[in-house]
Structures are given as structure tokens and as C-alpha cells.
Amino acid sequence: MTAPQWLRRPAGAAPRISFGADYNPEQWPREVWLEDVRLMREADVDVVSVGIFSWAKIQPTADEWRFEWLDEVLDLLHANGIGVDLATATASPPPWLTARHPEILPVNAQGETVWPGGRQHWRPTSPVFRRYSLALVDRIATRYADHPALVAWHVSNELGCHNVYDYSDDAARAFRDWLRERYTTIDALNHAWGTAFWSQQYADFAEILPPRLAATHPNPTQQLDFKRFSDDALRAYLRAERDVLRRHTPDVPVTTNFMIMGETKGMNYAGWPADVDFVSNDHYVLPGPQAQDELSFSANLTGNIAGGRPWFLMEHSTSAVNWQPVNVSKKPGELVRDSLTHVAHGADAVCFFQWRQSAAGAEKYHSAMVPHAGPDSAVFRSVTRLGATLRDLAPVAGAVREKAPAAIVFDWESWWAAEADSHPTNRINYRQEALDWYSAFLNLGIRADVVPHGAPLGEYALVVAPMLHMLSAAAAKELRTYAEAGGHLVTTYFSGVVDEHDHIWLGGYPGALRDLLGIRVEEFAPLLDAEIVRLDNGLTGTTWSERVDTADDVSALARYTSGDLAGYPAVTRRVADAGSAAYVSTRLGTAGLTRVLGDLAAAAGLASDLPASVRGQVELVVRRNGDARYAFLINRTARPVTVAGVAGRPLLGRVAGGVVELEPRGVAVLHCAPTPAP
Ligand code: GAL
């Protein structure tokens, strides 16, 4: 039997956008549980994640098992019509386990032990940890396999959040096994790692260590492979828990919460969906001018990682978090807009961390659905409003994301490789560059999918691959095929520079893309912080510049006008058979990229989906269920915005005479698409 790809629901249950939270009843006395379920019903909550940090409560000593409290919680939730995404409780090992087996504790690159006291203090590769954790998973699965509240399994929690890089002896052993598998022979490894440099040649796999604290920069390919290995080790652990669960309940879907957000960099999530039945993601807003764009970018990437199918927003916050330097509360409208932006990009469940704000512990200042002030509060009122809104959006449940006309390619390996040490500059910010391009698309009102590297590109009229630093020969060929078949490719500085082993493509940069772009760069010219370069179209560049020599069939869309590069091309475009390949050689930032992208999109035949009057102020995303299309209009601003020329029946918001009035940070959802009125 194959597990379903969404929550297990009673036969005949009406489709809906699910709503809920992490629920941690172990922090509260029983009387509070009764109030909890009453309020959950009031807010229209239908799913909660339970047991995430309950290991010590379930197994207080090595030989004791206490399930009665959890039985009661699950029964209570079920009696109130609330489904349970039941955690395997393995995220944070209890003190008795680490006291008995300190060898499960991670070790950092400096050789320091990561002690208990926080959470997630376990080595992904520890056989001892795995023995205990899988025994716990087995017990939980045995006990709750047939519980009617169970709608999904939640493996661990945010795998790799704090323990992605472990440099222990267990990790060293597992790393060697992983390398043997990858390279077969030590000669192949020596070649890939370029060990002729600095006398690093290995005679045997047994000599290899993780890239622990070294006298100076450790071998770059060793560092890169350690990142790949660490990601794989977490996935292997995920599969180990999943397989125990599947043995007990082949018909219950298994998920785990990814962390596609902000600077979370260690997990290459492109591969993870293969290991779960449906994708879940956690997202927390990083305050700043691009906060809403970043949220949309992450949700968009999550939706595309999920293959366009609906996914589960497992955690976000009703208001402030507790782990930023300054934890700002959400502004009016943000709680709903944040939630609905995720829904627009394919989330069919909207959940928060957490249900009730903790009274004690490290997260007591983190917002929740029921704040310290209690239900008589603005936050809880917004929560119940959101519950009602999600009810109204039930027709959207199950709808897939409609493909956009353009795409941004996102590649975790290029992120790792581009930001490695010992580079031309340490000011490279891979994700920021990708996000700036995304903001440019939003500013122009052109829809773009954020897709993982390797996703099929053929259907996109325009593809931006920002800083695609690491390119195999095969991947470079695919980009060429895309462009020659009529696609319009755009790429930037520091793309196509190294192969999959982090070896330079020789003969002039960017070696892997030189012919396609029709350019050749002999030397990079990174900029100091205070330096800028000027372009003849009035834009300025920061961070990076370079002298670009072009082939005869390349046009310069902009040229440098300042410094030593004056007169040389800054932005180029070459017609490649039916398509084209363009290159941006400096960092232009959001405003600059909006200008450049406007020209490139026009050349690719792409027009905005939005009327000119609201371009840049509104994000448009479309989901589709068969013939039914649902257009989400999201006000990116803190001002009211009026969108004219709109056709459709509103599920959310008001349309009068073809005009939608969006409140500040407001969202409207229309059945059927708005008619573009450029
Ligand atoms: C997540 C985690 C939750 C909670 C939340 C706070 O990383 O999964 O348990 O700690 O952050 O923002």
C-alpha cells in the first residue's frame, strides 16, 4: 500500500485548508487542556502537532514508559474533531539518555562537545542514538497506529536545525563510508579534492577526517563534500524513522518540517521530498525591507520543491519570535497576509508555533495563537478571523500552483560553493542575489517560479539563474539546450565558474557558460565596501565587477562608465539560435535589477500580469483546480490599493465593478483570474 499524499481524513470529510499549531500540553495542567480544545474549536482548528518535545515525558527513565497522558490528549482532541499530526518525539533526547550515553552528543569543528541543556543535541550518525530513538518511534507507532485522531506522522523536528554539522568520530566514520560510496577509489577522491595542492594526497580512506579546525582554510572540496554528506546523513536518519512508521501504518502519511527560510543553508531540500509523503515547511519572517518578498520567495520555492502539489505550513508565528536580536511584533494585517501568502503558493495547511504561549522556558517570549494575555487579545481575535477566512477558502484546497511564465533557478550547492572561504570576496550573498531578482519580478508584476536547479525549464519563456556558481558539464549543456530551443536565459557574475568538484573551468570565466554567453573574463575585480561602479544607464553596481570581453554577436545592454572598466560591457545579451543568453556582471540590487529585468523580460515577450497602476504594489499568484483558477492578490504595501480590471467571483475580499479594494497588507482571492489590463 502506498501512503496517501495528504492528511488521512475520515471518508467523506469535506476538503479544507487545515489550521492549527504545535500543541505542547505537557507544559500545562489538565484543566488547561480543556480550555485549549474549547478555544481550538472556536478558532476552527482541525489539526495539531503533538509530542514533538515529549521524549522525557513519555520515557522518563530507560525502562519506564508513560503513555497515559498522551492517550488522554489524543482522545480529547479526537472527541473535539481535531486531527493529530503525531510527532515521533525524538527531537530532543532526555537527560537520562545523554548521561548514560554521552557519546551521542555532537562535537563541533573545534572538538568541543555540544552539551545537553538546549535541544537537538544528538549526532545524526550515532548508532547508539539511533537504537534508542528508533525504539521510541516503534513504541509510539505501535501504540497509536489505530488511533482515530492520527492524520499524519511528524518525524523528529526541523532535522538539522542545530545539529547539521557534527565533527565527531561517528561522523568521521560515516563520512568515510559516504566517500567510499561516492568515489570508489582513493585516486578518484584525490583527483576530486585536488589533493596535489598543499601535500594533501591520501593513501587510504581511513586517513580522512571531517574538516575539523585546521591551521588555515581546509580543502574546499572536502568542505563541500562534508556539506553534501551532512545533508545525506540527515536524510538517512529521516528515512530510518520513516521506515519504522511505514512498517506499522503503511496508510498514514509521513512528513517532517523543512526550514526553507532566510539563511537556513545546511539542508539541500531539493532532494528531501523523495523521502516524505508530503512536504512541510516552517517559515519565520526576517524583518527588513524585503521581509514580505522573502516570505513569498520561500513559499514559492517550497511549492516548487513539492512539485507544485499542496504542502503543509507546519510552523510560522502569529507575531514576534524570541531568537532574533530584536523581536518585532507583527503589524496589523500581517498575520493573515503571511498565512495567505503561503496558501497562495500552495500551502493547504496553515499552522503556527505554537498553540499556547509558554509560561516558562527559552521560548516564553515567542508569540503563539493563545498569548500570555489569554483569548481576550488582538492576537487571538486575529487567529479566529484567520480560521474563518481559511474556511472560506476551502474551494482552493487541493488546487495546484499554476506554472508562472518565468523562473528563478535556486541551487543549494552553488550557495555552498559560492560562499566558501578563500574566495575573491567574502561579500558574496547567494540567497540575497536570488531574492533581489525575485523582488525585481514582483516589482514588475511578472510571475516567476523559484525552482530547484535541475527542474525542467522548457516551459518557461525566461529563466534567471543568479550566481549559478557550480555547474557540471551536463547542467551547462541543459542551459544551452534551453536557450537554443527558444528560452531566454539570464545569469550573473560568479556563475558557471567551477564544476561539481569545485575545480575551475579553465580558459577564462565563466568557463561553463562562456560560449553560450559569448563572453570571456580574464580576471575578477571585486569591490571594496565603499566602492561602486557606474553604468551608462544610470545604475550603479556594488560588490563585484569584472572586465567582460565579448564575441562579435554579443550586444552590450549597459556599459561601465567609471574606473578602469569604463567602456567595457556590464550587461550583455547574445542571441542563441531561437533564444538568448544574457549576463549581468555586477551586483545591481533590487532597483537596478528591476530596470534590467524589465528590458530582458520585454525582449523575451513577457508582459506584466497586473495593471500598470498597481505594478509593484501587488503580488499575484494563481492556483488551479482543474478548470477553476484561484487568483490571489496580495497587497505588498501598508497602504490601501485598488486593483481595476479584475474579473472573478471573490472568495475573499470584495469586487465591485471590476475593482478590488485591498486593505493595507490585505489579500483578495478570486475564483478565476483577473483580466490583465496593462
Ligand atoms: C522552530 C522550532 C520550534 C520553535 C520555533 C520558534 O525552529 O521547530 O520548535 O522553536 O522554531 O520560532
XYZ file of C-alpha atoms and ligand atoms in Angstrom:
690
model
C 0.000 0.000 0.000
C 1.314 3.481 -0.775
C 0.775 6.125 1.863
C -1.574 8.972 0.911
C -0.022 12.280 -0.082
C -2.036 14.298 2.354
C -3.561 14.058 5.841
C -5.501 10.874 6.479
C -9.073 12.006 6.906
C -12.331 10.186 7.595
C -14.047 9.121 4.380
C -16.363 11.860 3.179
C -14.646 14.679 5.105
C -15.013 17.893 3.132
C -11.753 19.283 1.724
C -10.476 22.342 3.563
C -7.354 24.347 4.267
C -6.229 22.886 7.580
C -5.472 25.145 10.509
C -3.618 24.571 13.734
C -0.358 24.585 15.638
C 2.301 22.728 17.540
C 0.474 21.726 20.681
C 2.561 21.130 23.806
C 0.095 20.071 26.521
C 2.915 18.625 28.639
C 3.705 22.213 29.661
C 0.251 22.677 31.216
C -2.039 21.126 33.814
C -5.037 19.135 32.646
C -7.603 21.916 33.264
C -5.839 23.994 30.652
C -6.227 21.190 28.089
C -9.989 21.545 28.362
C -9.802 25.252 27.709
C -7.376 24.542 24.860
C -9.751 22.324 22.933
C -12.638 24.717 23.537
C -10.608 27.583 22.070
C -9.334 25.400 19.241
C -12.912 24.764 18.221
C -13.676 28.453 18.492
C -10.791 29.177 16.117
C -11.771 26.320 13.784
C -8.529 24.430 14.380
C -8.614 20.963 12.832
C -5.034 19.717 13.176
C -2.280 19.973 15.788
C 1.227 18.529 16.015
C 1.657 16.773 19.319
C 4.598 15.245 21.146
C 7.463 16.995 19.352
C 9.499 17.532 22.533
C 7.876 14.852 24.713
C 10.562 12.181 24.893
C 11.365 12.795 28.573
C 7.675 12.757 29.460
C 6.973 9.554 27.522
C 10.122 7.724 28.642
C 11.216 9.343 31.927
C 13.894 6.687 32.522
C 15.383 3.990 30.330
C 12.853 1.393 31.476
C 9.714 3.388 32.084
C 7.082 4.265 29.518
C 4.306 6.758 30.275
C 1.702 6.985 27.592
C -1.434 7.572 29.659
C -1.223 11.367 29.437
C -0.733 11.204 25.678
C -3.644 8.760 25.309
C -5.784 11.277 27.112
C -4.618 14.176 24.941
C -5.258 12.282 21.717
C -8.674 11.100 22.902
C -9.607 14.629 23.919
C -8.531 16.070 20.592
C -10.342 13.382 18.671
C -13.523 13.901 20.691
C -13.361 17.536 19.592
C -12.830 16.764 15.937
C -9.158 17.757 15.889
C -6.715 15.567 13.962
C -3.227 14.844 15.249
C 0.000 15.081 13.306
C 1.782 12.888 15.801
C 5.477 13.509 16.341
C 7.941 10.721 16.917
C 9.213 12.709 19.945
C 12.855 12.111 19.056
C 13.884 15.754 18.555
C 15.390 16.303 21.989
C 16.925 13.375 23.901
C 16.159 13.219 27.656
C 18.838 13.744 30.328
C 18.958 10.071 31.339
C 19.988 9.153 27.788
C 22.791 11.684 27.449
C 24.022 10.866 30.966
C 24.148 7.192 30.101
C 25.486 7.699 26.568
C 27.422 10.942 26.258
C 28.782 9.524 23.008
C 25.557 10.603 21.270
C 26.398 14.283 21.800
C 27.573 16.238 18.735
C 31.068 17.702 18.518
C 31.828 20.976 16.770
C 34.701 21.692 14.383
C 36.832 22.865 17.321
C 36.413 19.489 19.016
C 34.092 20.856 21.703
C 31.179 18.732 22.855
C 27.708 20.199 22.365
C 26.256 19.532 25.795
C 22.639 18.898 26.778
C 20.683 21.838 28.134
C 19.149 23.079 24.895
C 17.671 20.706 22.350
C 18.640 18.602 19.319
C 21.915 17.585 20.974
C 22.372 14.342 19.073
C 24.599 13.108 16.284
C 22.725 12.207 13.110
C 25.215 9.361 12.563
C 25.264 7.911 16.091
C 24.279 4.212 16.063
C 23.583 4.452 19.801
C 21.213 7.397 19.389
C 19.504 5.617 16.554
C 18.992 2.481 18.649
C 17.163 4.445 21.335
C 15.287 6.816 19.059
C 14.016 4.093 16.737
C 12.881 2.080 19.769
C 10.859 5.124 20.815
C 9.414 5.534 17.315
C 8.483 1.863 17.326
C 6.699 2.173 20.689
C 4.772 5.249 19.607
C 3.797 3.732 16.277
C 2.673 0.517 17.979
C 0.534 2.371 20.459
C -1.110 4.883 18.149
C -1.250 3.080 14.798
C -5.014 2.731 15.046
C -5.836 5.866 16.967
C -8.608 7.672 15.096
C -7.049 11.102 15.784
C -3.904 10.207 13.818
C -3.816 12.068 10.478
C -0.050 12.075 9.793
C 3.326 11.245 11.334
C 5.784 14.033 12.080
C 9.369 12.761 12.062
C 11.596 14.440 14.659
C 11.577 18.221 14.200
C 13.418 20.536 11.826
C 16.140 17.971 11.189
C 19.483 19.773 11.112
C 18.257 22.976 12.753
C 21.029 22.857 15.354
C 22.918 19.659 14.521
C 23.516 19.655 10.781
C 27.288 19.730 11.187
C 28.741 17.203 13.588
C 32.504 16.553 13.524
C 32.551 13.623 15.959
C 34.223 10.257 15.449
C 30.847 8.784 14.459
C 30.592 11.455 11.799
C 34.161 10.749 10.669
C 33.368 7.048 10.207
C 30.151 7.754 8.350
C 31.864 10.415 6.213
C 34.495 7.866 5.113
C 31.797 5.347 4.194
C 29.969 8.030 2.253
C 33.183 8.971 0.407
C 33.955 5.331 -0.438
C 30.499 5.072 -1.926
C 30.885 8.303 -3.885
C 34.406 7.826 -5.227
C 35.078 4.054 -5.027
C 38.857 4.592 -5.251
C 41.147 6.852 -3.278
C 42.647 8.064 -6.564
C 39.266 9.357 -7.653
C 38.898 11.176 -4.348
C 42.400 12.630 -4.617
C 41.545 13.950 -8.041
C 38.188 15.414 -6.951
C 39.672 17.054 -3.879
C 42.688 18.396 -5.766
C 44.998 16.955 -3.117
C 48.145 17.584 -5.156
C 47.819 21.038 -3.599
C 49.453 21.554 -0.134
C 50.621 17.938 0.126
C 47.185 16.617 0.933
C 47.241 13.356 -1.021
C 45.539 10.447 0.796
C 46.771 6.848 0.624
C 43.652 5.374 2.203
C 40.086 6.391 3.060
C 40.919 5.592 6.687
C 43.098 8.737 6.822
C 40.227 11.081 6.047
C 38.609 13.314 8.674
C 35.774 15.804 8.626
C 37.023 19.358 8.001
C 37.819 19.983 11.665
C 39.601 23.102 12.946
C 42.651 23.465 10.707
C 45.661 25.754 10.591
C 44.140 27.571 7.631
C 41.403 27.040 5.032
C 40.584 23.330 4.908
C 40.444 21.731 1.460
C 37.439 23.318 -0.343
C 36.160 20.080 -1.906
C 36.495 18.310 1.431
C 34.332 21.077 2.903
C 31.843 20.810 0.064
C 31.628 17.026 0.325
C 31.192 17.315 4.085
C 28.189 19.555 3.452
C 26.787 17.049 0.975
C 27.439 14.206 3.381
C 25.874 16.026 6.352
C 22.731 16.662 4.322
C 22.615 12.998 3.283
C 23.171 11.848 6.874
C 20.079 13.757 7.997
C 18.058 12.287 5.152
C 19.261 8.781 6.021
C 18.105 9.392 9.579
C 14.734 10.676 8.325
C 14.278 7.517 6.254
C 15.183 5.317 9.206
C 12.347 6.801 11.295
C 10.005 6.827 8.319
C 10.594 3.147 7.607
C 9.679 2.190 11.174
C 6.464 4.194 10.853
C 5.633 2.717 7.463
C 6.014 -0.820 8.814
C 3.269 -0.079 11.324
C 0.995 2.181 9.300
C 1.532 1.993 5.549
C -1.631 4.053 5.077
C -0.612 7.037 7.234
C 1.464 9.742 5.517
C 4.854 10.652 6.934
C 6.235 14.174 6.878
C 8.904 16.258 8.553
C 9.174 20.022 8.742
C 11.745 21.569 6.381
C 13.211 25.011 7.036
C 13.132 26.786 3.698
C 13.627 30.293 5.012
C 16.169 33.065 5.341
C 19.715 31.976 5.873
C 18.992 28.299 6.635
C 21.596 26.839 4.373
C 22.738 23.401 5.534
C 19.982 21.234 4.044
C 19.699 20.784 0.298
C 15.933 20.445 0.300
C 15.722 19.795 -3.420
C 16.127 16.070 -2.670
C 14.114 15.788 0.531
C 10.580 15.463 -0.895
C 11.570 11.991 -2.138
C 11.785 10.857 1.497
C 8.364 12.055 2.731
C 4.754 11.613 1.671
C 4.077 15.332 1.630
C 6.253 18.387 2.082
C 6.017 20.509 5.223
C 7.827 23.755 5.822
C 8.466 26.166 8.675
C 8.910 29.835 7.959
C 9.762 32.807 10.147
C 9.850 36.354 8.858
C 13.145 38.212 8.939
C 12.322 41.885 9.493
C 13.604 44.308 6.872
C 12.603 45.922 3.603
C 12.320 42.580 1.783
C 10.556 40.674 4.574
C 7.376 40.017 2.590
C 9.306 39.230 -0.593
C 11.467 36.760 1.306
C 8.384 35.053 2.702
C 6.911 34.790 -0.788
C 10.239 33.561 -2.199
C 10.463 30.801 0.426
C 6.839 29.764 -0.028
C 7.287 29.761 -3.794
C 10.408 27.584 -3.574
C 8.649 25.240 -1.140
C 5.727 24.902 -3.560
C 8.078 24.072 -6.404
C 10.164 21.670 -4.311
C 6.831 19.970 -3.574
C 6.397 19.552 -7.319
C 3.529 22.055 -7.425
C 1.400 19.822 -5.165
C -0.108 21.188 -1.937
C 2.170 21.322 1.075
C 1.840 21.883 4.801
C 2.953 25.099 6.509
C 3.917 23.431 9.763
C 5.138 26.492 11.641
C 5.139 30.237 11.422
C 4.450 32.857 14.062
C 1.376 34.818 14.998
C 3.637 37.711 15.988
C 7.171 38.077 17.429
C 9.725 35.284 17.728
C 12.292 35.047 20.530
C 15.534 34.311 18.705
C 16.312 37.469 16.735
C 18.354 40.322 18.232
C 15.179 42.422 18.371
C 11.925 40.511 18.092
C 9.408 42.769 16.417
C 5.700 42.081 16.739
C 3.608 41.738 13.606
C 1.786 44.782 12.266
C -1.985 44.754 11.762
C -2.842 42.542 8.806
C 0.494 40.731 8.736
C -0.645 37.574 10.495
C -3.323 36.999 7.864
C -1.240 38.194 4.903
C 1.703 35.999 5.880
C -0.573 32.993 6.191
C -2.360 33.619 2.903
C 0.874 34.223 1.006
C 1.833 30.670 1.949
C -1.601 29.448 0.857
C -1.217 31.304 -2.440
C 1.980 29.360 -3.072
C 0.324 26.034 -2.376
C 0.039 25.535 1.392
C -3.098 23.547 2.204
C -2.443 23.756 5.935
C -1.560 26.828 7.976
C -0.077 26.083 11.372
C 1.797 28.063 13.972
C 4.445 27.537 16.548
C 2.701 27.203 18.973
C -0.837 26.886 20.284
C -0.405 28.388 23.759
C 2.461 30.719 24.641
C 4.769 29.049 27.178
C 4.967 30.402 30.721
C 8.485 29.056 31.202
C 11.465 28.024 29.139
C 13.526 29.586 26.367
C 10.512 30.340 24.186
C 8.291 32.093 26.701
C 8.583 35.365 24.763
C 7.722 33.697 21.444
C 4.209 34.536 20.272
C 1.528 31.862 19.965
C -2.116 31.513 18.977
C -3.186 31.973 22.601
C -0.828 34.606 24.024
C 0.085 35.209 27.680
C -2.761 37.736 27.763
C -5.223 34.929 27.022
C -8.008 34.696 24.452
C -9.193 38.230 25.160
C -6.467 39.636 22.940
C -5.892 41.070 19.490
C -3.755 38.072 18.551
C -6.425 35.514 19.407
C -9.056 37.593 17.629
C -6.847 37.634 14.506
C -6.394 33.896 14.899
C -10.128 33.224 14.935
C -10.578 35.565 11.962
C -7.916 33.643 10.101
C -9.672 30.370 10.965
C -12.892 31.705 9.452
C -11.045 33.020 6.388
C -9.422 29.654 5.754
C -12.876 28.085 5.950
C -13.993 30.420 3.166
C -11.002 29.351 1.105
C -11.960 25.660 1.261
C -12.519 25.504 -2.538
C -8.808 26.228 -3.010
C -7.802 23.071 -1.089
C -6.128 20.601 -3.398
C -5.514 23.187 -6.125
C -2.019 23.089 -7.600
C 0.223 26.086 -8.226
C -0.139 27.318 -11.769
C 3.189 27.468 -13.585
C 4.463 31.013 -13.971
C 5.857 32.248 -17.313
C 9.310 32.820 -15.807
C 11.543 31.063 -13.300
C 14.453 31.696 -10.966
C 16.797 28.733 -10.519
C 17.845 28.108 -6.928
C 20.745 25.779 -6.150
C 21.908 24.896 -2.653
C 25.237 23.531 -3.916
C 26.010 26.802 -5.690
C 25.067 28.599 -2.474
C 27.538 26.468 -0.530
C 30.248 26.716 -3.151
C 29.877 30.445 -3.939
C 30.106 31.436 -0.283
C 33.054 29.186 0.574
C 36.165 30.677 2.197
C 39.360 31.663 0.317
C 37.398 33.322 -2.490
C 37.758 36.604 -4.414
C 35.471 38.251 -1.844
C 33.634 37.157 1.260
C 30.875 39.663 0.491
C 29.073 37.226 -1.804
C 25.495 36.606 -0.674
C 23.951 33.964 -2.866
C 20.453 33.966 -1.418
C 20.277 37.758 -1.365
C 21.155 37.872 -5.072
C 18.387 35.365 -5.840
C 15.975 37.290 -3.626
C 16.824 40.582 -5.340
C 15.863 39.066 -8.688
C 12.646 37.802 -7.144
C 11.855 41.281 -5.833
C 12.512 42.587 -9.332
C 9.914 40.190 -10.745
C 7.460 41.284 -8.032
C 8.163 44.930 -8.814
C 7.378 44.313 -12.470
C 4.254 42.273 -11.718
C 5.584 39.295 -13.656
C 5.008 35.938 -12.037
C 8.099 33.786 -11.530
C 8.523 30.321 -10.037
C 11.516 29.687 -7.814
C 12.630 26.237 -8.918
C 15.406 23.946 -7.717
C 18.401 23.528 -10.012
C 17.758 20.589 -12.313
C 13.999 21.220 -12.631
C 12.753 21.159 -16.234
C 12.945 24.667 -17.708
C 11.489 24.111 -21.167
C 8.090 25.669 -20.460
C 9.478 28.941 -19.102
C 9.866 31.826 -21.520
C 12.500 33.423 -19.279
C 14.833 31.803 -16.755
C 17.095 33.690 -14.380
C 19.883 31.597 -12.886
C 21.572 34.034 -10.495
C 25.080 33.162 -9.379
C 24.818 29.564 -10.564
C 28.394 29.149 -9.456
C 28.781 25.387 -9.664
C 27.874 23.835 -12.987
C 28.582 20.338 -14.224
C 29.159 19.872 -17.943
C 25.756 18.200 -18.211
C 23.976 21.056 -16.425
C 25.719 23.624 -18.623
C 24.579 21.693 -21.670
C 20.981 21.777 -20.445
C 21.111 25.544 -20.138
C 22.474 25.780 -23.660
C 19.723 23.489 -24.958
C 17.140 25.626 -23.156
C 18.375 28.832 -24.764
C 18.911 27.399 -28.213
C 15.391 25.962 -28.189
C 13.921 29.426 -27.697
C 14.321 30.073 -23.977
C 15.713 33.337 -22.666
C 18.397 32.695 -20.083
C 19.788 35.332 -17.738
C 22.711 34.737 -15.443
C 25.111 36.779 -13.360
C 28.608 37.273 -12.052
C 30.276 34.252 -10.405
C 28.112 31.764 -12.369
C 29.490 28.743 -14.230
C 32.918 29.199 -12.679
C 33.521 25.724 -11.179
C 32.498 22.136 -11.890
C 30.858 19.735 -9.431
C 34.227 19.117 -7.713
C 34.767 22.862 -7.269
C 37.502 22.872 -9.932
C 37.727 25.936 -12.135
C 36.503 25.619 -15.719
C 39.694 26.840 -17.401
C 40.272 29.174 -20.335
C 38.592 32.303 -18.970
C 35.494 32.770 -16.854
C 32.684 31.720 -16.798
C 34.118 28.550 -18.335
C 30.922 26.525 -18.324
C 28.877 29.298 -19.957
C 31.490 31.226 -21.950
C 30.357 30.070 -25.381
C 26.657 30.350 -24.687
C 27.012 33.872 -23.293
C 29.647 34.830 -25.850
C 31.823 36.434 -23.175
C 35.219 35.889 -21.616
C 36.506 37.277 -18.317
C 40.221 37.087 -17.513
C 40.156 38.432 -14.002
C 37.561 39.261 -11.369
C 37.508 42.739 -9.868
C 35.566 42.526 -6.596
C 34.793 45.853 -4.969
C 35.628 47.140 -1.521
C 32.644 48.016 0.652
C 32.710 51.733 -0.111
C 33.337 51.241 -3.847
C 30.743 51.422 -6.568
C 30.859 51.161 -10.327
C 28.716 53.339 -12.575
C 26.867 52.157 -15.644
C 25.812 54.190 -18.679
C 22.131 53.516 -17.977
C 22.368 55.401 -14.693
C 22.597 52.299 -12.496
C 25.370 51.580 -10.034
C 26.940 48.279 -9.112
C 28.466 47.124 -5.841
C 30.343 44.074 -4.527
C 31.632 42.738 -7.837
C 32.833 43.869 -11.226
C 34.937 42.370 -13.976
C 36.284 43.129 -17.405
C 33.967 41.374 -19.830
C 35.303 40.745 -23.337
C 32.543 39.931 -25.782
C 32.269 37.975 -29.018
C 31.054 39.769 -32.138
C 27.498 38.513 -31.836
C 27.014 39.911 -28.324
C 25.374 43.241 -27.583
C 26.208 45.324 -24.554
C 22.932 46.351 -22.901
C 24.859 48.534 -20.477
C 28.497 49.565 -20.136
C 30.642 50.629 -17.230
C 31.394 54.334 -17.195
C 33.631 54.636 -14.158
C 37.064 53.420 -13.111
C 39.323 51.110 -15.042
C 36.422 49.258 -16.602
C 34.965 52.364 -18.266
C 33.772 51.425 -21.734
C 33.567 47.697 -21.055
C 30.205 45.891 -21.105
C 28.431 45.448 -17.755
C 25.288 43.726 -19.010
C 25.376 41.614 -22.170
C 22.979 39.669 -24.326
C 23.614 37.195 -27.097
C 21.003 35.736 -29.405
C 21.472 31.963 -29.298
C 19.534 30.321 -32.128
C 15.871 30.650 -31.165
C 16.542 32.113 -27.701
C 19.099 34.256 -25.941
C 21.607 34.312 -23.096
C 22.170 37.448 -21.015
C 24.768 38.234 -18.348
C 24.921 40.772 -15.519
C 28.486 41.266 -14.313
C 27.961 43.297 -11.137
C 25.572 43.443 -8.213
C 22.757 45.820 -9.126
C 20.406 45.290 -6.185
C 16.638 45.243 -6.372
C 16.075 48.629 -8.016
C 18.770 48.075 -10.644
C 17.618 44.562 -11.414
C 14.042 45.767 -11.809
C 15.245 48.050 -14.625
C 17.428 45.431 -16.288
C 14.850 42.671 -15.919
C 12.187 44.938 -17.397
C 14.204 45.142 -20.624
C 15.105 41.460 -20.656
C 11.513 40.394 -19.992
C 10.249 42.635 -22.791
C 12.813 41.104 -25.139
C 11.532 37.680 -24.093
C 7.974 38.765 -24.880
C 6.806 38.797 -21.261
C 4.343 41.385 -20.034
C 3.108 42.150 -16.565
C 0.025 40.314 -15.322
C -1.096 43.388 -13.421
C -2.434 46.806 -14.397
C 0.328 49.415 -14.520
C -1.238 51.394 -11.673
C -0.600 48.653 -9.094
C 2.530 47.104 -10.506
C 4.994 46.580 -7.714
C 2.373 47.055 -5.032
C 0.537 43.803 -5.513
C 1.721 40.212 -5.826
C -0.370 37.919 -7.999
C -0.248 34.131 -7.566
C -2.558 31.603 -9.178
C -3.633 28.142 -8.055
C -5.623 25.851 -10.285
C -8.058 23.008 -9.614
C -8.978 21.502 -12.959
C -10.587 24.358 -14.859
C -11.070 26.509 -11.778
C -8.387 29.150 -11.268
C -7.896 30.991 -7.998
C -6.070 34.283 -8.196
C -4.507 35.616 -5.018
C -3.933 39.384 -4.991
C -1.608 40.268 -2.135
C -1.042 43.866 -1.090
C 2.710 44.190 -0.511
C 2.283 47.665 0.959
C 0.959 49.215 4.167
C -1.458 51.401 2.146
C -4.857 50.607 0.619
C -4.529 49.574 -3.034
C -7.241 49.465 -5.675
C -6.902 46.939 -8.482
C -9.033 47.668 -11.519
C -9.861 45.459 -14.483
C -10.446 42.385 -12.373
C -12.833 39.610 -13.335
C -13.832 36.896 -10.920
C -16.009 35.894 -8.032
C -14.375 36.741 -4.712
C -13.796 34.005 -2.130
C -12.119 36.664 -0.043
C -12.351 40.446 -0.471
C -14.842 42.477 -2.471
C -15.063 43.083 -6.207
C -17.342 45.860 -7.339
C -17.463 46.891 -10.983
C -14.279 45.003 -11.738
C -12.406 46.767 -8.957
C -10.880 45.113 -5.893
C -10.057 47.244 -2.899
C -7.212 45.742 -0.957
C -6.752 46.878 2.621
C -3.251 47.739 3.802
C -1.418 44.379 3.758
C -4.704 42.866 2.617
C -5.360 39.859 0.409
C -8.172 39.069 -2.020
C -8.817 35.656 -3.530
C -10.848 35.416 -6.701
C -12.328 32.396 -8.358
C -10.935 32.779 -11.899
C -8.113 35.043 -12.924
C -8.078 38.796 -13.121
C -8.114 40.081 -16.666
C -4.798 41.760 -17.282
C -5.248 45.406 -18.177
C -1.783 46.582 -18.987
C 11.425 26.271 15.185
C 11.140 25.054 16.025
C 10.048 25.276 17.048
C 10.256 26.606 17.726
C 10.285 27.692 16.692
C 10.430 29.064 17.284
O 12.749 26.262 14.778
O 10.769 23.961 15.227
O 10.088 24.224 17.988
O 11.458 26.570 18.424
O 11.361 27.480 15.829
O 10.482 30.057 16.288
